[in-house]
Coordinates of C-alpha atoms in Angstrom, one line a residue:
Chain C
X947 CA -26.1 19.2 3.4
X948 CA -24.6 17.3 0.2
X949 CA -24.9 18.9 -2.8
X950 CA -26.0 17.3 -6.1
X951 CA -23.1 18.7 -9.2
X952 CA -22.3 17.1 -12.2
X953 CA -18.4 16.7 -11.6
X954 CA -15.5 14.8 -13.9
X955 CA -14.9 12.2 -11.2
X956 CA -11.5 12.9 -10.6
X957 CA -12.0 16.4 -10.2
X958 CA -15.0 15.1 -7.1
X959 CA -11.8 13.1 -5.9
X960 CA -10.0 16.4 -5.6
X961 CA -12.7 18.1 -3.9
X962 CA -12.6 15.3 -1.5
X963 CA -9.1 15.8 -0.7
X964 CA -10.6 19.5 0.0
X965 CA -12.7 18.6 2.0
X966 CA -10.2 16.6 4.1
X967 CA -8.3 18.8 4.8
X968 CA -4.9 17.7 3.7
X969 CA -1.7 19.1 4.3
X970 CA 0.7 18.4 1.9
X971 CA 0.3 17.3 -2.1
X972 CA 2.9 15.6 -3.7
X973 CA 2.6 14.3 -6.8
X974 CA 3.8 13.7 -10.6
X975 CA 1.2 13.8 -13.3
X976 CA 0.4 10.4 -15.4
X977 CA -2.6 9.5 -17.6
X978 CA -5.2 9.1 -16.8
X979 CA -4.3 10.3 -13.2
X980 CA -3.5 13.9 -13.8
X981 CA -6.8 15.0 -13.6
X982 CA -7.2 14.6 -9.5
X983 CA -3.5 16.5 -8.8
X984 CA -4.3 18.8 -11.8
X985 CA -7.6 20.2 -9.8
X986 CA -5.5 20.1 -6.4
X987 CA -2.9 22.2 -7.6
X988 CA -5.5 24.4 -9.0
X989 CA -7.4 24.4 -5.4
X990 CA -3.7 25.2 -3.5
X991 CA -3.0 27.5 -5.8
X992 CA -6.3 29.5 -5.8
X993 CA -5.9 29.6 -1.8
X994 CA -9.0 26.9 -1.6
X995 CA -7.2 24.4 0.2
X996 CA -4.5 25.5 3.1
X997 CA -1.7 22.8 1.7
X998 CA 1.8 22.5 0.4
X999 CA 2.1 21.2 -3.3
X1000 CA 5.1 19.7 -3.6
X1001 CA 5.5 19.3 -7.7
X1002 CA 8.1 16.8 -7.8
X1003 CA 10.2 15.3 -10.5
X1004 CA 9.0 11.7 -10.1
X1005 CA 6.5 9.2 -8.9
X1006 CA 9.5 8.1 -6.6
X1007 CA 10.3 11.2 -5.3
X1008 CA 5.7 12.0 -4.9
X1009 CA 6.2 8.9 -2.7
X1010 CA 9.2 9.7 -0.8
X1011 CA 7.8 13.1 0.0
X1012 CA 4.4 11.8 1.0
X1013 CA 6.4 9.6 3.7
X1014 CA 8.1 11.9 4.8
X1015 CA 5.5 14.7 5.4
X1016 CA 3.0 11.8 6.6
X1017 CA 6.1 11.3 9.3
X1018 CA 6.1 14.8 10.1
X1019 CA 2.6 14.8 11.3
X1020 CA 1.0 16.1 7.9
X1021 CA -2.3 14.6 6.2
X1022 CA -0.6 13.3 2.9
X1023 CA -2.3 12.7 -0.2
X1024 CA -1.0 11.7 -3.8
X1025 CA -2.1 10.3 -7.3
X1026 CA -0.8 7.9 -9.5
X1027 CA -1.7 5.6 -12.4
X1028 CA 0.0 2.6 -13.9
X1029 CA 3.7 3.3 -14.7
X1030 CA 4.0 5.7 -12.2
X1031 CA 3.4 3.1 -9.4
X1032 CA 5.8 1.1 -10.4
X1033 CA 8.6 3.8 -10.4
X1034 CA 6.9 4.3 -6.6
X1035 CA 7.2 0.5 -5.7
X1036 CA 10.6 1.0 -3.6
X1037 CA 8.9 3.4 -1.7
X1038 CA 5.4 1.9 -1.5
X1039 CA 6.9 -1.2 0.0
X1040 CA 8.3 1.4 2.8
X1041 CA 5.0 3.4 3.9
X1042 CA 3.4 0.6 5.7
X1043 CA 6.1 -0.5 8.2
X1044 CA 7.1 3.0 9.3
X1045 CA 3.0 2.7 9.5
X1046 CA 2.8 6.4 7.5
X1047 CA -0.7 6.8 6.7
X1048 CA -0.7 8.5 2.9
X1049 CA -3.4 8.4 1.1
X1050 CA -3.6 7.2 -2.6
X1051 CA -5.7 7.7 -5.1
X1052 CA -4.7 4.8 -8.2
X1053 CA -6.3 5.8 -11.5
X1054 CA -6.0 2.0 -12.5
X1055 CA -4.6 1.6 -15.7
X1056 CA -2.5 -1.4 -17.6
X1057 CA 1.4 -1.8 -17.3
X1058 CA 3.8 -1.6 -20.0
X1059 CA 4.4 -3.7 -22.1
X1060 CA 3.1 -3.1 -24.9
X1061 CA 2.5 0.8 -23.8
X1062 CA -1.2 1.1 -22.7
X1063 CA -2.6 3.7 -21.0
X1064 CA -6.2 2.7 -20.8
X1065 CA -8.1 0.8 -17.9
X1066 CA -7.2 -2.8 -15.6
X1067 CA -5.9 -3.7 -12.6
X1068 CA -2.0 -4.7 -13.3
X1069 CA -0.9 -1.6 -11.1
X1070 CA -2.3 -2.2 -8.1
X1071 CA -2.0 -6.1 -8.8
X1072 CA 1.9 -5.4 -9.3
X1073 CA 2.0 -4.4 -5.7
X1074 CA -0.7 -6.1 -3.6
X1075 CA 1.6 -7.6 -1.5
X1076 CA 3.3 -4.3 0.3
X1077 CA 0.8 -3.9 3.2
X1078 CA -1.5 -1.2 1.7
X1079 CA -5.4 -1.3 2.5
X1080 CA -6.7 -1.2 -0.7
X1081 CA -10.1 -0.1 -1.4
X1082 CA -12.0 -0.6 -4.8
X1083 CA -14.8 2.0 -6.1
X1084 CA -17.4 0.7 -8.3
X1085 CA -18.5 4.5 -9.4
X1086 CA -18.2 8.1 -9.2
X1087 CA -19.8 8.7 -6.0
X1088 CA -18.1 5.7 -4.5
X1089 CA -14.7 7.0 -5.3
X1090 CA -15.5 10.2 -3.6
X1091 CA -16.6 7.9 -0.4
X1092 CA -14.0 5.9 -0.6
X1093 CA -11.5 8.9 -0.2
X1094 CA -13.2 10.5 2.1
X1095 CA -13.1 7.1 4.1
X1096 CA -9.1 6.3 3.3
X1097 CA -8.1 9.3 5.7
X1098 CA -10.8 8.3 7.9
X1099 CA -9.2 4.6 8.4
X1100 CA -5.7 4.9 7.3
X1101 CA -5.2 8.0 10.5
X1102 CA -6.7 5.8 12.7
X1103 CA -4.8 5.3 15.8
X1104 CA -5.6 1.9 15.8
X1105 CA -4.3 1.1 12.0
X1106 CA -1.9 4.1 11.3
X1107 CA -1.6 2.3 7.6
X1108 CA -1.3 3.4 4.0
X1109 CA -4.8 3.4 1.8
X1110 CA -5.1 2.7 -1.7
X1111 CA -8.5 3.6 -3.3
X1112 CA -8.6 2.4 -6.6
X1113 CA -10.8 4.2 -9.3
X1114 CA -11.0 2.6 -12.4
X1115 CA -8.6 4.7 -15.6
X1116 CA -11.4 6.6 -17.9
X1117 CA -13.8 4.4 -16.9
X1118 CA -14.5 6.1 -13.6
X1119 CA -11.7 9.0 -13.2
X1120 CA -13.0 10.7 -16.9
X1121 CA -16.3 10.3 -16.8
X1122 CA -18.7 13.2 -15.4
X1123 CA -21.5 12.1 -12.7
X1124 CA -23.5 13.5 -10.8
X1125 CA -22.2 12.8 -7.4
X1126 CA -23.1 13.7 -3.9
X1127 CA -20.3 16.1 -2.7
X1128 CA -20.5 16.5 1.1
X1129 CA -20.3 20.0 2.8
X1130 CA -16.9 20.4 5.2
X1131 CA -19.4 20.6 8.3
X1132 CA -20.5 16.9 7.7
X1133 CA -16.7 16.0 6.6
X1134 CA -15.6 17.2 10.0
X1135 CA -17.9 14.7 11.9
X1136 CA -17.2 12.0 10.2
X1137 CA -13.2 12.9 10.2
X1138 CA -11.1 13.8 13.2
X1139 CA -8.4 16.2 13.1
X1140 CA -4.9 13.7 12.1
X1141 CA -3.6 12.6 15.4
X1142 CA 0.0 11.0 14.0
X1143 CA 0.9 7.7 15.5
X1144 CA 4.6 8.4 14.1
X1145 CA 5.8 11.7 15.1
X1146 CA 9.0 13.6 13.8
X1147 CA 9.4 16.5 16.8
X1148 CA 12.6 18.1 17.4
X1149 CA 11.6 18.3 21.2
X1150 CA 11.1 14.2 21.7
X1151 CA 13.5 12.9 18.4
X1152 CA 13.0 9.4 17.3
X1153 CA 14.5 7.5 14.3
X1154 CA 12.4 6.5 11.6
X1155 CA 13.3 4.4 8.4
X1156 CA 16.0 1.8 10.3
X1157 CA 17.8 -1.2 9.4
X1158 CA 16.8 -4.1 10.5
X1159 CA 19.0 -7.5 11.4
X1160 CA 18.2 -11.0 10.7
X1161 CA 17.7 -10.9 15.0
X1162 CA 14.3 -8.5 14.1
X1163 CA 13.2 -8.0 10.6
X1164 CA 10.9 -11.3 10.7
X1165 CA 9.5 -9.6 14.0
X1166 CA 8.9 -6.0 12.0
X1167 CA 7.3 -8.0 8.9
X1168 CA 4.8 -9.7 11.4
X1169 CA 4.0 -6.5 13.5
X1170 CA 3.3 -4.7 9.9
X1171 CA 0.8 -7.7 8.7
X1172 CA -0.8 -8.0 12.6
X1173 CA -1.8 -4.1 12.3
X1174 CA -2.9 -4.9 8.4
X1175 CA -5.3 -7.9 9.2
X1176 CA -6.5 -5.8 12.3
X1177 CA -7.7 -2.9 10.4
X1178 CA -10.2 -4.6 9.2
X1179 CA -12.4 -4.3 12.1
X1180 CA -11.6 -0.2 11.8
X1181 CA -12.9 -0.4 8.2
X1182 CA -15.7 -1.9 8.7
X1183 CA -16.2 0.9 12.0
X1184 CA -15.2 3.7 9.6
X1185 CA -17.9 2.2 6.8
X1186 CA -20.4 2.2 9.7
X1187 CA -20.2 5.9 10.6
X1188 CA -19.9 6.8 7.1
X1189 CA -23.3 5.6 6.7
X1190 CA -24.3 7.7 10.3
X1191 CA -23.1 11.0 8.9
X1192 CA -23.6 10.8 5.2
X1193 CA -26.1 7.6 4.5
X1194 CA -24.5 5.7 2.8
X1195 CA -24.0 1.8 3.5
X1196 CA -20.8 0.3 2.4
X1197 CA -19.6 -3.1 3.0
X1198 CA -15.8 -4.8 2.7
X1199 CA -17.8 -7.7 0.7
X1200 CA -21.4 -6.9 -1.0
X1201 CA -23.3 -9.1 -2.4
X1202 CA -26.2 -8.9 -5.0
X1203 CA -28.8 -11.2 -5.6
X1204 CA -26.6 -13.9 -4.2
X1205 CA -30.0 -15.5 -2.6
X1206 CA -30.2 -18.8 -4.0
X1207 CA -28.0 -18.6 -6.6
X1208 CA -25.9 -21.8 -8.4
X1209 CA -23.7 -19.4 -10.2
X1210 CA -21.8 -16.2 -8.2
X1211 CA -19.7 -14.1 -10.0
X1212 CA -17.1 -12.5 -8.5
X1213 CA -15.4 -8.9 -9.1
X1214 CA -14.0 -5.7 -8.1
X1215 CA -14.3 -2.2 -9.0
X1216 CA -16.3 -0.6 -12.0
X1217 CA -17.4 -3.6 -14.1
X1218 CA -19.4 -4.9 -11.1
X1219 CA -21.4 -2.4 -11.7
X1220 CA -22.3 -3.5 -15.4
X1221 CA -22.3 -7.0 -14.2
X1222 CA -25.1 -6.4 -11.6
X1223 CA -27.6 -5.3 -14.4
X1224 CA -26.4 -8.5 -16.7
X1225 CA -27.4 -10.3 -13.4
X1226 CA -30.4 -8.7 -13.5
X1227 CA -31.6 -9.3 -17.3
X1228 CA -30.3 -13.2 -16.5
X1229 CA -32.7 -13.4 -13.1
X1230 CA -35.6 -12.4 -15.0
X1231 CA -34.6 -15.1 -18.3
X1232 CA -34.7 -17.7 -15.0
X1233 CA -30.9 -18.2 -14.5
X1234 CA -30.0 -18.4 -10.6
X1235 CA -26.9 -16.1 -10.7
X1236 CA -25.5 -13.5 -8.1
X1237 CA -22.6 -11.2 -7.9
X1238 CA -20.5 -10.4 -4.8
X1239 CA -18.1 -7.4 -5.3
X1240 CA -15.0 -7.0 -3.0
X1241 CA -14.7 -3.5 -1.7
X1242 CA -11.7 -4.3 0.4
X1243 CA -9.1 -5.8 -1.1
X1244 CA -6.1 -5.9 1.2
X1245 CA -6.3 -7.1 4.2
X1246 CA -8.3 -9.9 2.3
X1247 CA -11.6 -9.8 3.7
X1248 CA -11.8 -13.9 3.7
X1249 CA -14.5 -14.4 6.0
X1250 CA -17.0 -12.5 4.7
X1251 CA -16.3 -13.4 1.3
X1252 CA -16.3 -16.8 2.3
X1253 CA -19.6 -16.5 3.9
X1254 CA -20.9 -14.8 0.8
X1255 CA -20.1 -17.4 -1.2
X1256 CA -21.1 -20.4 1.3
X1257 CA -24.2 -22.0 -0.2
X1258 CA -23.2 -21.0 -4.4
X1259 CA -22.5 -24.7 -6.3
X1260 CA -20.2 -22.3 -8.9
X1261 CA -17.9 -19.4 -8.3
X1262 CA -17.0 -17.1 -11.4
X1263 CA -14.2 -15.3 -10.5
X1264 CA -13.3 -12.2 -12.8
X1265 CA -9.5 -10.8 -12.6
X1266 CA -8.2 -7.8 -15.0
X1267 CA -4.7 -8.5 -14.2
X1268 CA -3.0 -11.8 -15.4
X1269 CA -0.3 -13.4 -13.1
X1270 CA 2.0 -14.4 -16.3
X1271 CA 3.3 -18.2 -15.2
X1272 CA 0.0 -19.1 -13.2
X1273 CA -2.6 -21.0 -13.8
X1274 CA -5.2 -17.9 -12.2
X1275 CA -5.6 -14.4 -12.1
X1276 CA -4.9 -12.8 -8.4
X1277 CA -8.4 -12.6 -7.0
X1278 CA -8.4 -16.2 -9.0
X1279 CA -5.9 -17.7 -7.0
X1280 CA -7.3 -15.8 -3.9
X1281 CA -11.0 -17.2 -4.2
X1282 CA -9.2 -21.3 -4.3
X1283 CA -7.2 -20.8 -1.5
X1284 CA -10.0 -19.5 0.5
X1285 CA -12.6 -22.2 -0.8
X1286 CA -10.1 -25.2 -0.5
X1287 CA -11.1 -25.7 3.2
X1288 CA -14.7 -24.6 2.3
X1289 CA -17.2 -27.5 3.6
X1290 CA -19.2 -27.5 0.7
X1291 CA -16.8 -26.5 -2.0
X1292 CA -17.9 -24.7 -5.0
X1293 CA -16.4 -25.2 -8.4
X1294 CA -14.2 -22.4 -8.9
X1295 CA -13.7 -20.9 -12.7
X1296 CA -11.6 -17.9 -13.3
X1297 CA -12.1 -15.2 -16.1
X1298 CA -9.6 -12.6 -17.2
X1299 CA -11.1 -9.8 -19.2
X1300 CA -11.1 -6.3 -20.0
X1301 CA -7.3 -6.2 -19.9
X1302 CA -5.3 -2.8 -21.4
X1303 CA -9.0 -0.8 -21.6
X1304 CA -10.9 -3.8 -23.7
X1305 CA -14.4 -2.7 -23.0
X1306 CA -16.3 -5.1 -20.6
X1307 CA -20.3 -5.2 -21.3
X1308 CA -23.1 -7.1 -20.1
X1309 CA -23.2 -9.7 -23.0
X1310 CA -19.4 -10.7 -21.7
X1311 CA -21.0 -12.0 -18.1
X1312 CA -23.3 -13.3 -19.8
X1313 CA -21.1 -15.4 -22.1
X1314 CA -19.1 -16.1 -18.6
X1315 CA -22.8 -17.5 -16.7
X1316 CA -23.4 -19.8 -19.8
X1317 CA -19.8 -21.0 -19.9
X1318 CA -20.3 -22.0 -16.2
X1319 CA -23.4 -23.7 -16.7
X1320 CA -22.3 -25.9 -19.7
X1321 CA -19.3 -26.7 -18.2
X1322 CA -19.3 -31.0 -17.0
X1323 CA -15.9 -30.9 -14.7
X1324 CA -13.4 -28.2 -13.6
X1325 CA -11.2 -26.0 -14.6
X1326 CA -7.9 -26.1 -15.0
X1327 CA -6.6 -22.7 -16.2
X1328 CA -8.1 -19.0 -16.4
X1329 CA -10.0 -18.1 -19.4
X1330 CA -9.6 -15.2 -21.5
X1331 CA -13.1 -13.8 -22.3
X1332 CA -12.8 -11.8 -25.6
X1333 CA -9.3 -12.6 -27.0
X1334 CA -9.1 -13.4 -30.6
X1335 CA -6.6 -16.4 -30.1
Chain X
X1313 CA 14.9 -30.7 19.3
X1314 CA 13.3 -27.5 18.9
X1315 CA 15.4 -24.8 17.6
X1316 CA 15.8 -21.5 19.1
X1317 CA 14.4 -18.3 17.7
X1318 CA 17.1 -16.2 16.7
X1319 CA 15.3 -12.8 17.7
X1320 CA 16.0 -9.9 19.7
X1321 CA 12.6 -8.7 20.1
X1322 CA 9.1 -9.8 20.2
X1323 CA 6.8 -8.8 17.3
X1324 CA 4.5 -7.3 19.5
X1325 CA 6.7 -5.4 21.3
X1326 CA 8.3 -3.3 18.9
X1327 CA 7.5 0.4 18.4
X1328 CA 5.1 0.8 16.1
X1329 CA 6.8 2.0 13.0
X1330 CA 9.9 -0.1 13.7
X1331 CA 11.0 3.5 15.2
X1332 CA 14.0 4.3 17.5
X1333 CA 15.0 6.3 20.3
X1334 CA 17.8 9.0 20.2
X1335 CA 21.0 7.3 21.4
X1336 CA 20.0 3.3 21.0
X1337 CA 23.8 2.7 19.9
X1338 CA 24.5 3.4 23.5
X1339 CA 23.4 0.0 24.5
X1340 CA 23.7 -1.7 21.2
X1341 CA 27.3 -2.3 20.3
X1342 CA 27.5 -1.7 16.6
X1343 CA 31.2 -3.1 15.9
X1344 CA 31.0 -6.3 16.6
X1345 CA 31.2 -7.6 12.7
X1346 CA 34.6 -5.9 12.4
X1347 CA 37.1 -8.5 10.4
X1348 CA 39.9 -6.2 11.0
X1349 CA 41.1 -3.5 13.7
X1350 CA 43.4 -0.9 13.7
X1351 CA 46.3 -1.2 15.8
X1352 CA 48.6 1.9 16.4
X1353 CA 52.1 1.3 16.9
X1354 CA 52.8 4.5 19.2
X1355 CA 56.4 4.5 18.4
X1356 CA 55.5 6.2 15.1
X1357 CA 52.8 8.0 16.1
X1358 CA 53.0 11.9 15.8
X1359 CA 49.7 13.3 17.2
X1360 CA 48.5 14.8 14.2
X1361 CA 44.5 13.8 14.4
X1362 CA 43.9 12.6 10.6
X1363 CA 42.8 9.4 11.9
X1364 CA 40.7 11.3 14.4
X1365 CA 39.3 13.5 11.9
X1366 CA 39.1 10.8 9.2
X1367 CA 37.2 8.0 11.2
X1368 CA 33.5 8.1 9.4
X1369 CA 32.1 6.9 12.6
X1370 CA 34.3 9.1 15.2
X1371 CA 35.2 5.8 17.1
X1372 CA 38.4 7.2 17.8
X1373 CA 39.0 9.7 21.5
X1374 CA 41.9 12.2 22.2
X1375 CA 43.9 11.4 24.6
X1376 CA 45.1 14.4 25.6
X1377 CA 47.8 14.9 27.3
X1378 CA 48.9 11.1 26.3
X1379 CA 49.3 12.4 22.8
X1380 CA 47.5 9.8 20.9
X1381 CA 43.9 8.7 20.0
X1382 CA 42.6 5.6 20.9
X1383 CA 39.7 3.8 19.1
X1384 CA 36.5 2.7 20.6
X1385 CA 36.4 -0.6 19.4
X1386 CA 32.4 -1.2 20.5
X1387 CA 31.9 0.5 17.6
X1388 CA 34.7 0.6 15.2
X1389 CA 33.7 -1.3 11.8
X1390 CA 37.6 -1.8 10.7
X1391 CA 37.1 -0.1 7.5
X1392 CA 40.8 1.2 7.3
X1393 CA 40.5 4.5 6.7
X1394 CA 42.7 5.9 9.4
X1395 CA 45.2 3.1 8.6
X1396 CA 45.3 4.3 4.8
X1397 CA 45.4 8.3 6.0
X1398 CA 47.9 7.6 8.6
X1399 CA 50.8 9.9 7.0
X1400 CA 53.1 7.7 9.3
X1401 CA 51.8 4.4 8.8
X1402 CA 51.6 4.3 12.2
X1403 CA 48.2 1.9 12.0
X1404 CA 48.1 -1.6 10.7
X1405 CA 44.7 -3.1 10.5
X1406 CA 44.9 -6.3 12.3
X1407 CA 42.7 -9.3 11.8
X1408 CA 40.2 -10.0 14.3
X1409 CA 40.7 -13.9 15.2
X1410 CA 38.4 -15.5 17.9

């Protein structure tokens, strides 16, 4: 049975890891990450979990090491905020073609410069183009789901790929809630023992980590996005015995109140959760408004979004990352290239806000429903929400 | 006219993990972007194994009881190594003209 505790939620993220079982921890601490490899070291070192914690000496080496050990047959897990991603990017760019399934837990948080350590989304935004499944949580208990899940997909056979889950910085990974943490026996149903695709065994030795010639690199780039956009049918399975073991539904796209609704906002991660009771205080004033939140965000779940969004006259779109020299934020730019084939195209407006930790409330969606609704024709650039110009 | 795909493999047919077998070199030649090759001038040559021992991809083979070493131009790079070593300057790296 689950038991009910009042947990800092990155502390219920490194129970998770607990309870998965992993093999090998390596990691560098960075706010407002440290927290989640603080408890783990704490865990390996108290005899808790059966691991190696490997403290290295930078977020490129964490990386490196996490391929490496994932190669070698180990479940891999590591932590990482903001600054510390990006000195990973060489190597994040590397984990999904040799197909290593490590699993990350992003404590989101805003890019330099100007130094910032609070909450956004310009980390994971910086690299949402390596081949990582990246999953958003919305709250505490989703973040231990979502973790829980990551091994669960990423290890499949079928999809032996890197997961992301992203927990919003302070916001989610410093608050305490109470959360639902699982007991191991129901852990081990819903998780199988890792089964590596990629094996490094002295008795059968492969090469792993080759160059590749103009004659085949276009070929490796396509087989690495192929097994990407497949894995979405294994999330969606994984999502679907989550719910078996543990009871809890979770979607790749979910939408709220989206029935009938002129105006759908769109977001990920913790503010869709404040936007769903501003959606709920503007359905009882009379205003037709929904929210769909993307769970998945690589591989781009563009179906189901698309069918989420397939009878709303407006689409808010809200990004917490800005693309600097583009017109739209990157779930912005997503949303219009998905709608342009649309049959009944929507107008599409895109909202930046709560950059660098600028606290995002329900008045701010809001302000965003009645902006829609006065607006006469379309528009032609993002929109900051909340910037003093 | 269609141009042809300048490929060695099919995308779905590579190992996952873009992974090799021990020994792939075997079949896949790997010198074959050489500019330059050594070429010994035997008259010189005293047996004494620096470019042997000095090849960084030990292209070259003894020859025994010939008393030279020979390289293995499948997979020598013509980097120039031996031919700088040489204490005889018994190599000159050659250019490679089609």
């Amino acid at each position: 049975m689950s038991k009910r505790v009042g947990i800092e939620v990155s502390l219920a993220v490194a129970e998770a890891v607990k309870l998965a079982d992993a093999d090998v921890v390596a990691a560098y601490p960075i706010t407002p990450q440290t927290h989640i490899v603080e408890h783990l070291s704490e865990l390996v070192a108290d005899g808790e979990l059966d691991a190696a914690y490997i403290p290295v000496e930078s977020e490129h080496s964490a990386m490196s090491s996490c391929i490496g050990s994932s190669a070698a047959g180990a479940r891999t897990f590591t932590a990482t905020s903001s600054q510390g991603l990006a000195l990973m990017n060489e190597m994040i760019f590397i984990a999904p073609v040799l197909r290593t399934p490590v699993i990350l837990a992003i404590a989101n948080r805003a890019l330099s410069a100007p130094i910032n350590i609070w909450n956004d989304h310009s980390d994971i935004m910086s690299v949402r183009d390596a081949g990582w499944i990246c999953l958003f949580a919305e709250n505490g208990q989703e973040a231990v789901d979502m973790t829980l899940a990551a091994f669960r997909i990423g290890e499949d056979p079928q999809v032996s790929l890197p997961v992301s889950v992203n927990i919003d910085g302070f916001t989610l990974s410093h608050f305490i809630e109470p959360i639902l943490l699982p007991d191991k026996a129901e852990v081990d149903r819903f998780l199988p023992p890792f089964k590596p695709v990629i094996k490094l065994d002295i008795a059968q030795p492969i090469s792993v980590g080759l160059l590749a010639p103009p004659e085949s690199y276009t070929e490796a780039r396509k087989a690495t996005d192929d097994a990407l956009l497949a894995s979405k049918a294994v999330v969606k399975k994984a999502f679907d015995e989550y719910e078996a073991v543990f009871g809890r539904r979770y979607q790749v796209v979910e939408s709220y109140r989206v029935e009938d609704a002129e105006t759908v906002i769109v977001a990920m991660g913790s503010i869709a959760e404040t936007a769903s009771i501003a959606i709920d205080e503007m359905r009882e004033a009379g205003q037709k408004v929904g929210l769909v939140r993307l769970r998945l965000w690589r591989p781009f779940p563009a179906e189901e979004l698309a069918a989420a969004l397939s009878a709303a006259k407006n689409v808010a779109v809200i990004d917490r990352h800005m693309v600097l020299g583009v017109d739209n934020g990157p779930l912005g730019l997503e949303v219009k290239s998905l709608l342009y084939d649309a049959p009944n195209r929507p107008r599409v407006f895109n909202y930046v806000l709560g950059l660098g930790g600028r606290d995002v409330t329900r008045d701010d969606f809001r302000d965003i429903a009645a902006r829609v609704s006065s607006s006469q024709g379309v528009q032609t650039r993002y929109e900051i929400v909340g910037v003093l110009a | 006219m269609k141009k042809p795909i300048e490929a060695i493999v099919k995308a779905g047919d590579l190992p996952v993990g873009f992974t090799a077998q021990p020994g792939s070199t075997v079949a896949f030649k790997t010198g074959d972007w050489r500019s330059v090759r050594p070429v010994l001038d035997r008259e010189k040559c005293i047996y004494c194994g620096f470019c042997y021992y000095y090849c960084p991809d030990g292209v070259y083979q003894d020859m025994g009881a010939e008393k030279w070493y020979k390289p293995d131009l499948d997979y020598c790079k013509g980097c120039g190594v031996c031919a700088h070593e040489c204490p005889k300057k018994a190599i000159t790296m050659t250019l490679e003209e089609v």
